[in-house]
CSV table of C-alpha atoms and ligand atoms in Angstrom, one decimal:
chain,number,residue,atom,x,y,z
A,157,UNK,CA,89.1,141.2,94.5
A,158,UNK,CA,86.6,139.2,92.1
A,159,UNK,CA,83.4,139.3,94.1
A,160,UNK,CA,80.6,137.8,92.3
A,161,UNK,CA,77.3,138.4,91.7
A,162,UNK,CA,74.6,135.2,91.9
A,163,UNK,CA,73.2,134.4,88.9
A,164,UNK,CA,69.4,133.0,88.5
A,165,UNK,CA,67.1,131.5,85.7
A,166,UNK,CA,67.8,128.5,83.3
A,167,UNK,CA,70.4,130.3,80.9
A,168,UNK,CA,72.2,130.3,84.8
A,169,UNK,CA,72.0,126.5,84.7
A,170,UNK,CA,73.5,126.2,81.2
A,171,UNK,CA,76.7,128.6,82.3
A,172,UNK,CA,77.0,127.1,85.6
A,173,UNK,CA,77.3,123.2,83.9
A,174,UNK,CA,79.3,124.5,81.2
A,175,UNK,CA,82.0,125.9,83.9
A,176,UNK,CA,81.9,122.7,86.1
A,177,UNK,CA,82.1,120.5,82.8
A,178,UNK,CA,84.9,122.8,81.4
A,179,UNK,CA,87.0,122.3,84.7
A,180,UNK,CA,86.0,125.5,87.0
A,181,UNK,CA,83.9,125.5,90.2
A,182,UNK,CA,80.8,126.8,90.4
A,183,UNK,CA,78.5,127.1,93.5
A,184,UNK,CA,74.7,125.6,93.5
A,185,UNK,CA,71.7,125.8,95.6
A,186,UNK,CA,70.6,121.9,96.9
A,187,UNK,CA,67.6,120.8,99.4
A,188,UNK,CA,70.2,121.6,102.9
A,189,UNK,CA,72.7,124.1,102.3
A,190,UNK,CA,74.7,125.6,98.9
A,191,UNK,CA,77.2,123.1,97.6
A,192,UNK,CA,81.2,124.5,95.6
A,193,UNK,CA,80.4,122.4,92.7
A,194,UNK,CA,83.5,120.6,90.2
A,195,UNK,CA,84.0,117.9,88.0
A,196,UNK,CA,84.6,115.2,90.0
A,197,UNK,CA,86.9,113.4,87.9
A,198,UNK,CA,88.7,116.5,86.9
A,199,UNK,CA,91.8,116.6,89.6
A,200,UNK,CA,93.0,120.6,88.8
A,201,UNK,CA,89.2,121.4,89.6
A,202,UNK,CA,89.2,119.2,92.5
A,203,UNK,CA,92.2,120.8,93.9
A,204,UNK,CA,90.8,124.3,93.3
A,205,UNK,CA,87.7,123.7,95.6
A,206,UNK,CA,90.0,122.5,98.5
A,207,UNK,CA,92.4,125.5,98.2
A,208,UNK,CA,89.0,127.7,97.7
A,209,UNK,CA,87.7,126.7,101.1
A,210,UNK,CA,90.9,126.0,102.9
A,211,UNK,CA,89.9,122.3,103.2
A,212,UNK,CA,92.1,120.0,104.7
A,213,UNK,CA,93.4,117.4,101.8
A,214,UNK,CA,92.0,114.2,103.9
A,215,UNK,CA,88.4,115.3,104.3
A,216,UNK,CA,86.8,114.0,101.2
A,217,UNK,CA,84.4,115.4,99.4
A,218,UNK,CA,80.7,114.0,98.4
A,219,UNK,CA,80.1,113.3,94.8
A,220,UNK,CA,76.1,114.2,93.3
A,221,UNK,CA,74.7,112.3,91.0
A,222,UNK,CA,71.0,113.1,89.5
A,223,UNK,CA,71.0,109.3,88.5
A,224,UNK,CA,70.5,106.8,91.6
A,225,UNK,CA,72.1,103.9,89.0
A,226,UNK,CA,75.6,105.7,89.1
A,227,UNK,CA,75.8,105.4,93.0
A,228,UNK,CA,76.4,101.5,91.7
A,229,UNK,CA,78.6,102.5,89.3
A,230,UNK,CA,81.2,104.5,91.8
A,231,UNK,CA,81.0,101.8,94.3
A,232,UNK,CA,82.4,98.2,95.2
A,233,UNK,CA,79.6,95.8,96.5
A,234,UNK,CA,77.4,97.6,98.3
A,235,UNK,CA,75.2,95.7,100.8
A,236,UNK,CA,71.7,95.4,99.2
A,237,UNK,CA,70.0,97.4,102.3
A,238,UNK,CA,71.7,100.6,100.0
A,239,UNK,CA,69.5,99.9,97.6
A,240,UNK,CA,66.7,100.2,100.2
A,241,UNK,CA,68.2,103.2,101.4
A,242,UNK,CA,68.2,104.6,97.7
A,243,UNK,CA,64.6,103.8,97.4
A,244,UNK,CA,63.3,105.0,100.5
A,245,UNK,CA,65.3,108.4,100.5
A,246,UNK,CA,67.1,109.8,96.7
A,247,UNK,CA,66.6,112.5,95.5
A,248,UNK,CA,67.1,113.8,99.1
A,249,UNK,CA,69.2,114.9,102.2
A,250,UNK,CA,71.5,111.6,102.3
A,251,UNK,CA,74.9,111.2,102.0
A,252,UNK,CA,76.0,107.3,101.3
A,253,UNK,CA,79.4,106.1,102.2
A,254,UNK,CA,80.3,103.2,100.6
A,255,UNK,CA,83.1,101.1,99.6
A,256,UNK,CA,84.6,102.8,96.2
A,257,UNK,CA,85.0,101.2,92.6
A,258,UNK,CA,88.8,100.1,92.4
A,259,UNK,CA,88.9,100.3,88.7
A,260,UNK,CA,88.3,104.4,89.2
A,261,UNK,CA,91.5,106.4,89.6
A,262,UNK,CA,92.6,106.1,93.6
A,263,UNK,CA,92.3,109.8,94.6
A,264,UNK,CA,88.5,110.2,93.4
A,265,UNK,CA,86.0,111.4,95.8
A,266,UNK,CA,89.0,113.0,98.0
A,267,UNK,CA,92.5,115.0,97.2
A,268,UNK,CA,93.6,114.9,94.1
A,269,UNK,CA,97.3,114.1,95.9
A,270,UNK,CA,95.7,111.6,98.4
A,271,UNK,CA,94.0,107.9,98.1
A,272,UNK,CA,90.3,107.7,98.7
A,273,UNK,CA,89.3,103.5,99.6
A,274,UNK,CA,85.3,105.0,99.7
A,275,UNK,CA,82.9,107.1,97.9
A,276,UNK,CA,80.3,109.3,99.4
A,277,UNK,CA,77.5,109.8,97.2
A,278,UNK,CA,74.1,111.7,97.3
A,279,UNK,CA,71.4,112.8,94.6
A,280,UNK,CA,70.0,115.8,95.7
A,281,UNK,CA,66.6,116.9,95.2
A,282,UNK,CA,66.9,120.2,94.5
A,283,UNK,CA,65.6,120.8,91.2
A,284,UNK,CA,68.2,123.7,90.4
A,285,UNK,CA,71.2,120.7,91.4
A,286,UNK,CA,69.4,118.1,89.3
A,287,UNK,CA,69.2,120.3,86.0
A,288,UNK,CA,72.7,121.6,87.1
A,289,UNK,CA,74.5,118.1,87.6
A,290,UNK,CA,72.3,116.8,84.2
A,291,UNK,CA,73.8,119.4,82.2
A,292,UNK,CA,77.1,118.6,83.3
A,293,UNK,CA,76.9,115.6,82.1
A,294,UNK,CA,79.7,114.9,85.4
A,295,UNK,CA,79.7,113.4,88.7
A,296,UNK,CA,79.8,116.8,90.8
A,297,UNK,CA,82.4,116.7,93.7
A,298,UNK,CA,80.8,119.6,96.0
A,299,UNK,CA,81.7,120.1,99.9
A,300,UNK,CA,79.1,123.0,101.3
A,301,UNK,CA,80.1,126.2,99.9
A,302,UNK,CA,81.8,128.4,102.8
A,303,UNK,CA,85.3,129.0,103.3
A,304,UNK,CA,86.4,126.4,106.7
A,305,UNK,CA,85.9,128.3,109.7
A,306,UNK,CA,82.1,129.8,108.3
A,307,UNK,CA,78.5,128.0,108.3
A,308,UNK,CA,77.5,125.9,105.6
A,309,UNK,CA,75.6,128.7,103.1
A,310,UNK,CA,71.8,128.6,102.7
A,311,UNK,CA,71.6,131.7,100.4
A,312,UNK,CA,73.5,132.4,97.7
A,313,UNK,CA,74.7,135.9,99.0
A,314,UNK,CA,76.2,133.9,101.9
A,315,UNK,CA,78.6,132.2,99.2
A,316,UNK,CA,79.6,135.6,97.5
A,317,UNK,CA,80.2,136.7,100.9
A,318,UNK,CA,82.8,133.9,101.9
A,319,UNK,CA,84.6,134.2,98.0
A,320,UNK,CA,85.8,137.4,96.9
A,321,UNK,CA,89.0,136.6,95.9
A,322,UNK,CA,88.4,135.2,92.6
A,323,UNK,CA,88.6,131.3,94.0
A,324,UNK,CA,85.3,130.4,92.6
A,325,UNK,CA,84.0,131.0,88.9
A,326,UNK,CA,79.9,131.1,89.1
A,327,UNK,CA,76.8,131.4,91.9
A,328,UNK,CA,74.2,129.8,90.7
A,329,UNK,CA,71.4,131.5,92.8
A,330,UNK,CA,68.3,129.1,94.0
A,331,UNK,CA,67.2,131.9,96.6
A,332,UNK,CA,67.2,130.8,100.1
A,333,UNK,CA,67.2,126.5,100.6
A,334,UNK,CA,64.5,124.9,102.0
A,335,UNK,CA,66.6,123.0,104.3
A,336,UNK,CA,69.5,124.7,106.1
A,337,UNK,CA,71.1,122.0,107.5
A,338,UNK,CA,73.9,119.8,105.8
A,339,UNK,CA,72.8,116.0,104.7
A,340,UNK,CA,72.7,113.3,106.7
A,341,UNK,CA,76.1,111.1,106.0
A,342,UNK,CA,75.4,107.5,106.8
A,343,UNK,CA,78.4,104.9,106.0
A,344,UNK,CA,77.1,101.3,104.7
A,345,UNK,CA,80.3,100.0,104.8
A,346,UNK,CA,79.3,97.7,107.2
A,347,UNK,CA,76.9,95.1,108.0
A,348,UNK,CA,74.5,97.7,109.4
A,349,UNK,CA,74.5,101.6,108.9
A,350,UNK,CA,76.0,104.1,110.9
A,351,UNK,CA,75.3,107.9,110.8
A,352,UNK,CA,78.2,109.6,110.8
A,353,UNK,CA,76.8,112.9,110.3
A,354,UNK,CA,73.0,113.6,111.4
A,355,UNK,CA,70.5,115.2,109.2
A,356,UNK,CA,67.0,116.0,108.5
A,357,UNK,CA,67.1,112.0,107.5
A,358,UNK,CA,66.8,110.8,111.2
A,359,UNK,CA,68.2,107.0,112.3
A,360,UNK,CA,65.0,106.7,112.6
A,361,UNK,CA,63.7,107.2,109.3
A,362,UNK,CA,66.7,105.2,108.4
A,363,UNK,CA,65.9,101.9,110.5
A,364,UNK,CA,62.5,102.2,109.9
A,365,UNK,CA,62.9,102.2,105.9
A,366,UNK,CA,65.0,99.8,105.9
A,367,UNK,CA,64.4,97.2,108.9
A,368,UNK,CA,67.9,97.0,110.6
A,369,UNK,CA,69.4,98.4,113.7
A,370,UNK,CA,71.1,101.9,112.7
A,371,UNK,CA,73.5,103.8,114.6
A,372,UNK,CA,73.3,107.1,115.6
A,373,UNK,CA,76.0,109.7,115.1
A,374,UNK,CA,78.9,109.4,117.4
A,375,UNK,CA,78.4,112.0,119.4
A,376,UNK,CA,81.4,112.1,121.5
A,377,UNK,CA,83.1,115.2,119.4
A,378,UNK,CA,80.0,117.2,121.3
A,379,UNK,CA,80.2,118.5,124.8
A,380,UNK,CA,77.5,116.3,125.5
A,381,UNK,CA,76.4,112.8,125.0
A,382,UNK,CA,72.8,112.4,123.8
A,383,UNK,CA,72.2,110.0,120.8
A,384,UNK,CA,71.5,106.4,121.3
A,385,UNK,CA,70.9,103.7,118.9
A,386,UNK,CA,67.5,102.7,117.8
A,387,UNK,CA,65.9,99.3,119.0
A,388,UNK,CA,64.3,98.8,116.1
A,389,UNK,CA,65.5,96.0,114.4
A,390,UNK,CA,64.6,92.6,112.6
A,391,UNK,CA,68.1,91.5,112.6
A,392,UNK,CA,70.1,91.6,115.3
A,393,UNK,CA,74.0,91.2,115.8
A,394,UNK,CA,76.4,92.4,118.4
A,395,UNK,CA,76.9,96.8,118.3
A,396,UNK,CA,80.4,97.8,116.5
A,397,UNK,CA,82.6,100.6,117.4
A,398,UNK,CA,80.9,103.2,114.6
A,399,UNK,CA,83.8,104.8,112.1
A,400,UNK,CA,84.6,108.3,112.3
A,401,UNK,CA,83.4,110.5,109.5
A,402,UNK,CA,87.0,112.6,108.8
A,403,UNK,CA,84.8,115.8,108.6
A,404,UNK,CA,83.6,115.5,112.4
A,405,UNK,CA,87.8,116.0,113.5
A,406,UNK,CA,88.1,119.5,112.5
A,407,UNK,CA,87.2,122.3,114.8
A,408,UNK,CA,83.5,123.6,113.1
A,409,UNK,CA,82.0,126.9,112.9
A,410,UNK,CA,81.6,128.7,115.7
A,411,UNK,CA,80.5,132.4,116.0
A,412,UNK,CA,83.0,135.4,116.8
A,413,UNK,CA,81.0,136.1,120.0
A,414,UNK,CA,81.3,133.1,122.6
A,415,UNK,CA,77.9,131.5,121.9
A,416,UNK,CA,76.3,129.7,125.3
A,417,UNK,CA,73.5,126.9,124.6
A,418,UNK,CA,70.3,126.7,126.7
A,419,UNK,CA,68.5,124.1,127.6
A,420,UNK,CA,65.0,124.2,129.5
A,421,UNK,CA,61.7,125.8,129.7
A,422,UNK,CA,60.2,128.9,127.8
A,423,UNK,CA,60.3,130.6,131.5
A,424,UNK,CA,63.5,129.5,132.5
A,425,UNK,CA,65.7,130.6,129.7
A,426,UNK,CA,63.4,133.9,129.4
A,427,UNK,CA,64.2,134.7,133.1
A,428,UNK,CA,68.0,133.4,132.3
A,429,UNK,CA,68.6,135.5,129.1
A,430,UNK,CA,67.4,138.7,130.9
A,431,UNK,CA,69.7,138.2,134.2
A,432,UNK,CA,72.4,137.9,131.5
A,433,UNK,CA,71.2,141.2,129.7
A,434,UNK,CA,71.1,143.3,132.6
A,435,UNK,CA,74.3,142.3,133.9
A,436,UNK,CA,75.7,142.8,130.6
A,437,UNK,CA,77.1,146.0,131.3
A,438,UNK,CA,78.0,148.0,128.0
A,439,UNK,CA,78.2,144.4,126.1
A,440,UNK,CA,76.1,143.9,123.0
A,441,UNK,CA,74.0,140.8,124.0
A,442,UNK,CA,73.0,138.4,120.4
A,443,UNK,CA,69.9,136.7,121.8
A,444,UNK,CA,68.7,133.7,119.3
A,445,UNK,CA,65.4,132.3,120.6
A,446,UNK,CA,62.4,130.5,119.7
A,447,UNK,CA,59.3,132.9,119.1
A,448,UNK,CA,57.7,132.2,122.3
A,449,UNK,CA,60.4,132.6,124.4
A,450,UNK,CA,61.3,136.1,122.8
A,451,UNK,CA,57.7,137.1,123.4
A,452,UNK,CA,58.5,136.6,127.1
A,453,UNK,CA,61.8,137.4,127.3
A,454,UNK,CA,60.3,140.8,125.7
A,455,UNK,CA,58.0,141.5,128.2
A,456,UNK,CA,60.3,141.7,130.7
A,457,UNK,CA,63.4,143.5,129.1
A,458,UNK,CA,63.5,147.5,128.2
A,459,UNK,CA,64.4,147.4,124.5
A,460,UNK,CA,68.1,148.5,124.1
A,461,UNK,CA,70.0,148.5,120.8
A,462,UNK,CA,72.8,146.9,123.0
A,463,UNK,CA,70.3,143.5,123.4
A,464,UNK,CA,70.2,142.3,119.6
A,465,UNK,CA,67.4,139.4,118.7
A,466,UNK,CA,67.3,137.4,115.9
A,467,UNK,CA,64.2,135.0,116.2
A,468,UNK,CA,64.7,131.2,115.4
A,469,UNK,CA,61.4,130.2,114.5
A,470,UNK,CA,58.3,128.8,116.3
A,471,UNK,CA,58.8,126.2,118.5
A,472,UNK,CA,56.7,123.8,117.0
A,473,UNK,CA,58.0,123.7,113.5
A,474,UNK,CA,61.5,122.4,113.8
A,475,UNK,CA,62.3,122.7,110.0
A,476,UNK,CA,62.1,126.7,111.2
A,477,UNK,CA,64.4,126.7,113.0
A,478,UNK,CA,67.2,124.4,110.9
A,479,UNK,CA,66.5,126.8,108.3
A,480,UNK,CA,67.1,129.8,110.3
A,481,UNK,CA,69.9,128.4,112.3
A,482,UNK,CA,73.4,129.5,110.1
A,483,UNK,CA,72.0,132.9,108.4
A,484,UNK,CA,71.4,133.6,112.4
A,485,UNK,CA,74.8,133.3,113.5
A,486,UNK,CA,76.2,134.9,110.3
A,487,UNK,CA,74.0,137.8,111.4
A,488,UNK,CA,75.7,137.8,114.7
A,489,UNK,CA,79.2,138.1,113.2
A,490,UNK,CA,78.2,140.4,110.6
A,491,UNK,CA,76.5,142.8,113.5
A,492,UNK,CA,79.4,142.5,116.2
A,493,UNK,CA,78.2,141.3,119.1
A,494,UNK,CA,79.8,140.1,122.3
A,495,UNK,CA,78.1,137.5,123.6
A,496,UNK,CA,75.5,135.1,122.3
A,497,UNK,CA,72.3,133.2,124.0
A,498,UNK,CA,71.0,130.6,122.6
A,499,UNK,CA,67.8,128.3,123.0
A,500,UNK,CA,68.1,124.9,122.4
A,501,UNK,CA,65.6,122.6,120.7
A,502,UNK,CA,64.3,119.2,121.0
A,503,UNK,CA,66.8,116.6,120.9
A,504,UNK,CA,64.7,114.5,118.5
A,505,UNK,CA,64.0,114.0,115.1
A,506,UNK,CA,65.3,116.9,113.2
A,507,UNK,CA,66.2,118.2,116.8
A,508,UNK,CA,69.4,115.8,117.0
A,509,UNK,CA,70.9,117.6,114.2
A,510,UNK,CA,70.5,121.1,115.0
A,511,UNK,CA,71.6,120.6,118.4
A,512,UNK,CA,74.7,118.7,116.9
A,513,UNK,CA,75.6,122.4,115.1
A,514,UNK,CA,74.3,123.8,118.3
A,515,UNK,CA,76.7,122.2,120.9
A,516,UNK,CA,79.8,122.7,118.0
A,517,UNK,CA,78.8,126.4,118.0
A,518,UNK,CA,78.6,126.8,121.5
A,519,UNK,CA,82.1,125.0,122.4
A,520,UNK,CA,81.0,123.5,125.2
A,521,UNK,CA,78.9,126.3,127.4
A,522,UNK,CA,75.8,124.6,127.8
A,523,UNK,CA,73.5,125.1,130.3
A,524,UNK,CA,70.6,123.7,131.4
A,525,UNK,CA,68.2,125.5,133.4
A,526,UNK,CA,64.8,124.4,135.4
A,527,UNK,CA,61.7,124.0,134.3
B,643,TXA,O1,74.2,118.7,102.4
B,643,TXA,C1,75.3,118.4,102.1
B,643,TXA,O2,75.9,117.3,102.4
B,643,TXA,C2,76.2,119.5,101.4
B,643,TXA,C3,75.6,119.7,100.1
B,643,TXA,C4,76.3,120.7,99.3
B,643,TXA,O3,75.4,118.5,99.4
B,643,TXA,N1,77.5,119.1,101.4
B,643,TXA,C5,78.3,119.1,102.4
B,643,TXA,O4,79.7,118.8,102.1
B,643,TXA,O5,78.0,119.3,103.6
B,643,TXA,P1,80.8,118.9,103.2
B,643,TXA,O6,82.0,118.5,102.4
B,643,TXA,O7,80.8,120.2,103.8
B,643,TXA,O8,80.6,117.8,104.2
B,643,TXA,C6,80.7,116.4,103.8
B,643,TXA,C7,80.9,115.5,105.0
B,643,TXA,C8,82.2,115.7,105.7
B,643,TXA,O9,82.1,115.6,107.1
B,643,TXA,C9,83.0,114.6,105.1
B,643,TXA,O10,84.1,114.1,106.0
B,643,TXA,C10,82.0,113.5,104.9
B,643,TXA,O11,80.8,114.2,104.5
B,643,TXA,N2,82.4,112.6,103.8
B,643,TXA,C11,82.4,112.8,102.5
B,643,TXA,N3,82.9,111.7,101.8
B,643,TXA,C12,83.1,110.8,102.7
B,643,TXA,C13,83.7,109.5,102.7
B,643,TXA,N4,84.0,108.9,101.6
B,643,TXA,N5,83.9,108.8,103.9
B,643,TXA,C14,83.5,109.4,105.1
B,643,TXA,N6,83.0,110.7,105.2
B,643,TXA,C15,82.8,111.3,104.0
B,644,MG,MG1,80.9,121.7,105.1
């Protein structure tokens, strides 16, 4: 047992580069969730973050840069609506998938023992990642920093929690991120972008910034289909078949405690959540809701330490509740509950990717009550 302790300040900075530029892994705060940094171009490190996380070797990994210029550098040809979608959104929460360099070796940006034909690439604007990446003086391979089967980490006690077993060499600790949910991954390998993965960078933003018709994240992995494309457009051309991002095959977190998603009214899921509680029987109920519906949830349900609430946020601010979202269903686990209710948000905007880890956490139990 190695657990480690986060480290904070700028001397943390200077160790945490000087481990990632010396071949170990260190783990850093960024603007969505905490990220298992390692050189990129270092293949023992790269190996040691997939066997730290019990990654499989064909999900690649997304390089940070603190320089937008060196996205040009990994990649082959990119289409010059990148550029625009560099402009518009680095530093910040997007992930570009592009065609990769061939003159850099074949495995970077993936396995070490595999081929990788594309790069993803982001510069993050979290100024702890930027100072971090800088001091490195490397391209920073980093997948979120939890073990597979775990939520992405938004504090840095999170990533101690997941790695006590000596796999990781440094926490760099940013306090909580102001995100919470992982970037937005948008492939450009085409004539027009496709999210692969959605973010707090909405194909909205995206088609907007850049004026073409984007397509939305493939939401066919999800119990239920809800995304559509955009209309807006100045260029139109006939809708391709959008590429899988290899992240969105494997099975993703989901709490010990079956977790069931609700969707409807402040009233309805109120009245829902307290049928559920009374029928519960000697089961330890995790009820995850927004503020308002708690309040009248609350009202009507004797407090009981078997009915355990952890409050999403206000309904109105949205960037609440992505925030909240994965410490929440670490709390869950960590308490021991048996069965989880959740409200669902807004399936706009931000609201399309929290529902996306919504639906994966709930495997499928979704239901919708009345208004
Ligand atoms: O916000 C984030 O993106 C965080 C922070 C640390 O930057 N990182 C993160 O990494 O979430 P990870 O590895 O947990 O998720 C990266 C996703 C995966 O679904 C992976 O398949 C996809 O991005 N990805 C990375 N490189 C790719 C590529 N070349 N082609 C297609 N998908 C790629
Ligand atoms: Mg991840």
């Amino acid at each position: 047992m190695k657990a480690i302790k986060p480290a904070g300040g700028p001397e943390a900075v200077s160790q945490a580069a000087a481990i990632i530029s010396g071949g170990g892994i260190a783990a850093f705060p960024t603007e969505t969730v905490y990220g298992l940094g390692a050189d990129a171009f270092n293949p023992t490190a790269v190996s040691g973050v997939y066997a730290a996380k019990g990654r499989p070797g064909d999900n690649p990994l997304i390089m940070h840069v603190a320089n937008p210029e060196k996205f040009f550098e990994l990649t082959h040809n990119p289409p010059p609506y990148s550029r625009a979608l560099i402009e518009a959104f680095w530093p910040g929460p997007l992930t570009i998938v592009a065609e990769k360099n061939p003159s850099l070796p074949a495995w970077v940006g993936g396995h070490p023992q595999g081929t990788a034909d594309t790069a993803g690439i982001r510069m993050p604007s979290h100024p702890l990642a930027l100072a971090l990446i800088e001091a490195s003086g490397c391209i920073v391979a980093a997948p979120s920093a939890n073990l597979a089967g775990t939520p992405s980490p938004t504090l840095a006690e999170h990533v101690a929690g997941d790695f006590v077993n000596g796999e990781i060499d440094f926490i760099l600790d940013g306090g909580a991120v102001p995100g919470g949910l992982e970037s937005t991954v948008v492939d450009v390998t085409g004539p027009e972008p496709v999210i692969l993965r959605p973010g707090a960078i909405t194909v909205e933003m995206i088609a907007e910034a850049i004026g073409l018709i984007t397509h939305g994240p493939d939401m066919s992995m999800n119990a239920e289909n809800s995304t559509s494309c955009t209309t807006k457009t100045t260029k139109k051309t006939e809708p391709t078949a959008p590429p899988r991002s290899p992240g969105m095959k494997y099975r993703h977190y989901a709490p010990k405690a079956p977790m069931t998603l609700l969707i409807g009214s402040e009233n309805g899921i109120a009245a829902y959540v307290q049928t559920q509680c009374i029928n519960a029987q000697n089961q330890r109920v995790g009820i995850l809701l927004t503020e308002e519906t708690e309040a009248i949830l609350r009202q009507n349900l004797p407090a009981s330490p078997s009915f355990q609430f952890i409050t999403l946020g206000i309904k109105t601010s949205i960037e609440t509740i992505a925030q909240n979202l994965y410490a929440a269903l670490r709390k869950f686990d960590a308490i021991g509950v048996d069965v989880i209710y959740a409200e669902g948000t807004a399936q706009d905007g931000l609201g399309i990717a929290i529902m996306d880890r919504m639906r994966k956490a709930a495997e499928g139990r979704i239901i919708h009550l009345p208004e």
